[in-house]
Amino acid sequence: MRRDNMIHVFRAIGVTVACLLLMSGALFAQTGKVVQGMLRDTESRTVAGASVQLIAGKDTMGTSSSGAGIYTFNNVRAEAFKIKVSSLGFEPFEKEFTFPKGQEKMIIPSFELTGIPNMLEEIVVGGVISVQVKGDTIEYGTKDLKLREGAVAEDALKKLQGVEVDKDGNVTAQGESVTRVRINGKDFFGGDVKTATQNLPANIIQKLQIVDDYGDMANLTGNKSGSSEKVLNIQIDPQYNKGYMTTLRAGYGTEDRYQTTGMWMGLNNNTQVSVLGNLNNMNAQLFDFNSMGGGARRRQGGGGGRGGGMFGATSGLTNTGSIGLNVRHDFSEKLKVYGSYSYGRDDNTTLTSSRQENLGLNQINSSSSDNNAIKASHRFESNIEWNITDKDYLKISPQIGFDNNDGRIYDNTSIYFGDVLNNIQNLNTSSKTSTPRYNVSGLYNRKLNDKGRNFFLNFNYDNAATESDYNRILENLVASESNPNASMDSIYEQTIQAMMNKSWNAGGTLSYTEPLSKNGRMEITYDLNKNKYDNSNTQKGYDRLGNIIDNPLLNYSYDYDYSFTTHRVGASYIHSDDKLTYSLGASVQPSVLNGMAYSLSESAVIDRKNFNIVPIARFEYKFSRQKNISVNYSGQATEPGVSQILPFEVSTNRTNTTIGNPDLDPEFRHQMQVRYRSGDFQKGNTFFAMLNANLTTDKIVNFRKSYRDESAAKLGVLQEIRYLNAGENVYGINSFYHYGKSLKEKTYNLMLMGSVNYNKNVSFISNEREALSGDKNIANNWVFMQGVMFRYNPSENLEINPGVRYSYNYTKNTFSSNSNRSVSSWTPNLIGSVNITPTTIFGADLSKTFNQGYGVNANPFVINTYIEQRFLAGQRATVRLQGFDLLNEQTNISRTISDNFITDSQTNRLGRYFMLIFTFKLQKFSGVNPFQEESGHGGMRRPRM
């Protein structure tokens, strides 16, 4: 079965990749005339970011002026045309032109734009609009950022107020993780954030936008509901829309560390092709295959870069190889196609030591593990956007993926009751898993009139089948209860397990909007969603001699088939004017959870019906163009998981058993989010704040029993997990703020950021084998964080960034005050780089962490440093010598708090090494002299924070 699946997937991938390659053949095939001009204000300063249109009859082309005030139109067919310019803070301007006979390129004399009094001073800094708050979008200009030659998008992000990039390259904006990236409004490599931020050169970027995206329906109709997704949109400067760029890198170092990376991107106005490749053993992944990205999003209820590889901080040690192709082609203003193919293979080895405290049971598990995982992934995604008419829009997004995983884990766990050792478990597990999957989504939007009457339809179908095989060998050493000093009894068992988990999801949304007045409209929606699961689980247990162990916990065959269906019908009133936008309404959502679970000897029926009334509420008020507040409510029902609902004893060994509950009700989660954004850019101030509160009814929680085996088998400590609805509301509150102050034309920057989070977790625990109900424990968890950062950046040749962070994590348990725990960390750091000569750069990244309260001890002092020399014309080539973790102290410690456990873990990370790296870069764009860009762009990226 697995081989057949792979054959079908590879055939589909082969066809789609061939289509992408054929589509990319259109590159450099466009023809036509060129129009170019420049925009200035009355004081002869260039005007960046202006909207420029070329109008010829019924045809219109659009672009934006670059940081140098330049705009360019390629492939102009008309002989006579009109140029129309509009820009915030300036009077509109338009003028007609005619191509001189025989000329293929026309240079238009500079336009002089007249400023609107009392407006320019409010938002323009140094002649460039640096930051703007536009509703759900924070827009940053990049042309005034002080970046070295060769910088990538990630380096620009690190200089933005309210945006953080951690050592692993993860991006956080206004306290929320950025989960998707787009280039010029379209997904790039399926939306992989690091793929774009760590490879796209900064000098071609005009704007960076942080968007609270509510999905395609909100983008098309303006009707927002449900929760938003943080999206980074990268706007390419129009002057770079024709040409190519490439980066090649190779390095080798001590401990046999190596890396080779390559990137090529070609652009020809309506066509964009990108190819990326990566091979290294430095934990530098190129793509994220954890989820299928892109596609038409449904509303659900409610150049440098990592190639340097220097500061990757992924847990464990990883050998990785990957390659990808991304293609976008605009066949016309109406028809646009874009998509990507990615392949990656990771071989990761992670060593972990942990201490786990079982709350209320006086039980401590101390363990160490050696985990090797090999994962190979294919992913193909495409999007077809068709503006059929000026009123009709259609988008179709097919996706195909295939994952193959091979794993081996050796785990040694010592279990203590109090200070007394009870038993030691040595578990050796090997596994193989394959998952073919495919998805198709789409949407259609119809504008019924010009007053706001609108019809919207979208749909989604997703199918996946995961086939898994496990081979586990457990040797359980059990201490004598009466004589702890006696030799330990050894119990051996081997289990061979085969699982097949099939699932599909299908759904659709209908929306009709009716205008009621100039500022008011009514929206009526219907949403259908169905999740279907078909799973099987078969296992056999053997003793040391290969004989089957006669125990139902080790020998079983289960099948379970169930579905979860929700319908939602809602109506809301939406008001929108220049200052105030709000929507009020309600929806009803019945849900049905039904199915069947059975084994060779027993069966169970799953049949649960629920009904929810869900408010619809959203409020947004604009105090000014640069200051607003928004409040949004969303609600979502979630079905129980497979292991939670299967009503049989399922165990991978006799010491750990899971028993599901077919009578579980689905959870329902209410969420309210408040966002405040403010910027006084004349004074260089920015302030962002976020408050997120959630409340879950019928929360599915654990009932965990842990007790000593009193049977003749004497297996030591046995653990059993059951599931039930909490019986009370579970809630949490998360908050975040960021304040930034810029002084002396951004030479000095001060940033304060902090967060306060609270979560209530409910669980039930018992140490009695026959207990039908346990003692309730409410774990109240508080996490406080405060940080301060200072940036001194007088020019692109010098940057110094000191900072410090403090975090405090406290958990209070109602079951026993003896299990209350707190941990804290102080982390001062210093990041900096300086040009020793115009072509020689030295950089360093230092951080020291002081930890308190963890069950494992680690206070690492990590020093990373490099020195590089640039040469060849335009500094195209670079040789860098870098040292990573000079004191060899880098480690990773963390605390995880769940309903029943507090777990402190420590994992290995990439240790000390030195590497010599050679990099070669080349760019060539029409109308731009290679390596003669405006000052403020270029250079080598600095170390990660």
PDB file of N, CA and C in Angstrom, residues 47 49 57 122 210-211 344 484 515 529 608 646 677 716 852 857:
ATOM      1  N   VAL A  47      10.354  61.362  -3.686  1.00  0.00           N
ATOM      2  CA  VAL A  47       9.136  60.898  -3.025  1.00  0.00           C
ATOM      3  C   VAL A  47       9.035  59.391  -3.226  1.00  0.00           C
ATOM      4  N   GLY A  49       7.319  55.522  -2.361  1.00  0.00           N
ATOM      5  CA  GLY A  49       6.075  54.867  -2.006  1.00  0.00           C
ATOM      6  C   GLY A  49       4.826  55.473  -2.615  1.00  0.00           C
ATOM      7  N   GLY A  57      -6.355  54.147 -22.620  1.00  0.00           N
ATOM      8  CA  GLY A  57      -7.690  53.665 -22.952  1.00  0.00           C
ATOM      9  C   GLY A  57      -8.307  52.965 -21.760  1.00  0.00           C
ATOM     10  N   GLU A 122       3.618  65.210   9.738  1.00  0.00           N
ATOM     11  CA  GLU A 122       3.099  64.276  10.725  1.00  0.00           C
ATOM     12  C   GLU A 122       3.624  62.858  10.500  1.00  0.00           C
ATOM     13  N   ILE A 210       3.220  44.009   8.398  1.00  0.00           N
ATOM     14  CA  ILE A 210       2.734  43.022   9.359  1.00  0.00           C
ATOM     15  C   ILE A 210       1.219  43.114   9.368  1.00  0.00           C
ATOM     16  N   VAL A 211       0.552  42.036   8.969  1.00  0.00           N
ATOM     17  CA  VAL A 211      -0.887  42.061   8.721  1.00  0.00           C
ATOM     18  C   VAL A 211      -1.594  41.089   9.672  1.00  0.00           C
ATOM     19  N   GLY A 344      12.748  18.116   1.189  1.00  0.00           N
ATOM     20  CA  GLY A 344      13.728  18.227   2.264  1.00  0.00           C
ATOM     21  C   GLY A 344      13.930  16.896   2.948  1.00  0.00           C
ATOM     22  N   PRO A 484      14.526  -2.820  49.480  1.00  0.00           N
ATOM     23  CA  PRO A 484      15.002  -1.963  48.372  1.00  0.00           C
ATOM     24  C   PRO A 484      16.429  -2.263  47.955  1.00  0.00           C
ATOM     25  N   PRO A 515     -26.485  45.768   1.503  1.00  0.00           N
ATOM     26  CA  PRO A 515     -26.325  47.135   2.031  1.00  0.00           C
ATOM     27  C   PRO A 515     -27.659  47.662   2.545  1.00  0.00           C
ATOM     28  N   ASN A 529     -18.967  22.167   8.255  1.00  0.00           N
ATOM     29  CA  ASN A 529     -17.653  21.550   8.371  1.00  0.00           C
ATOM     30  C   ASN A 529     -17.806  20.126   8.889  1.00  0.00           C
ATOM     31  N   ARG A 608     -23.040  11.877  20.234  1.00  0.00           N
ATOM     32  CA  ARG A 608     -23.185  13.056  21.079  1.00  0.00           C
ATOM     33  C   ARG A 608     -23.671  14.225  20.220  1.00  0.00           C
ATOM     34  N   LEU A 646     -11.648   6.539  22.065  1.00  0.00           N
ATOM     35  CA  LEU A 646     -11.673   5.085  21.909  1.00  0.00           C
ATOM     36  C   LEU A 646     -11.888   4.424  23.271  1.00  0.00           C
ATOM     37  N   ARG A 677      -2.813  49.994  18.780  1.00  0.00           N
ATOM     38  CA  ARG A 677      -1.632  50.367  17.998  1.00  0.00           C
ATOM     39  C   ARG A 677      -1.538  51.883  17.969  1.00  0.00           C
ATOM     40  N   GLY A 716       5.877  -3.198  38.871  1.00  0.00           N
ATOM     41  CA  GLY A 716       6.338  -1.911  39.386  1.00  0.00           C
ATOM     42  C   GLY A 716       5.217  -0.889  39.341  1.00  0.00           C
ATOM     43  N   GLN A 852      17.205  29.845  37.679  1.00  0.00           N
ATOM     44  CA  GLN A 852      16.927  29.442  39.046  1.00  0.00           C
ATOM     45  C   GLN A 852      15.655  28.625  39.092  1.00  0.00           C
ATOM     46  N   ASN A 857      20.485  21.753  35.938  1.00  0.00           N
ATOM     47  CA  ASN A 857      21.337  22.919  36.144  1.00  0.00           C
ATOM     48  C   ASN A 857      22.031  23.303  34.854  1.00  0.00           C
TER      49      ASN A 857
END
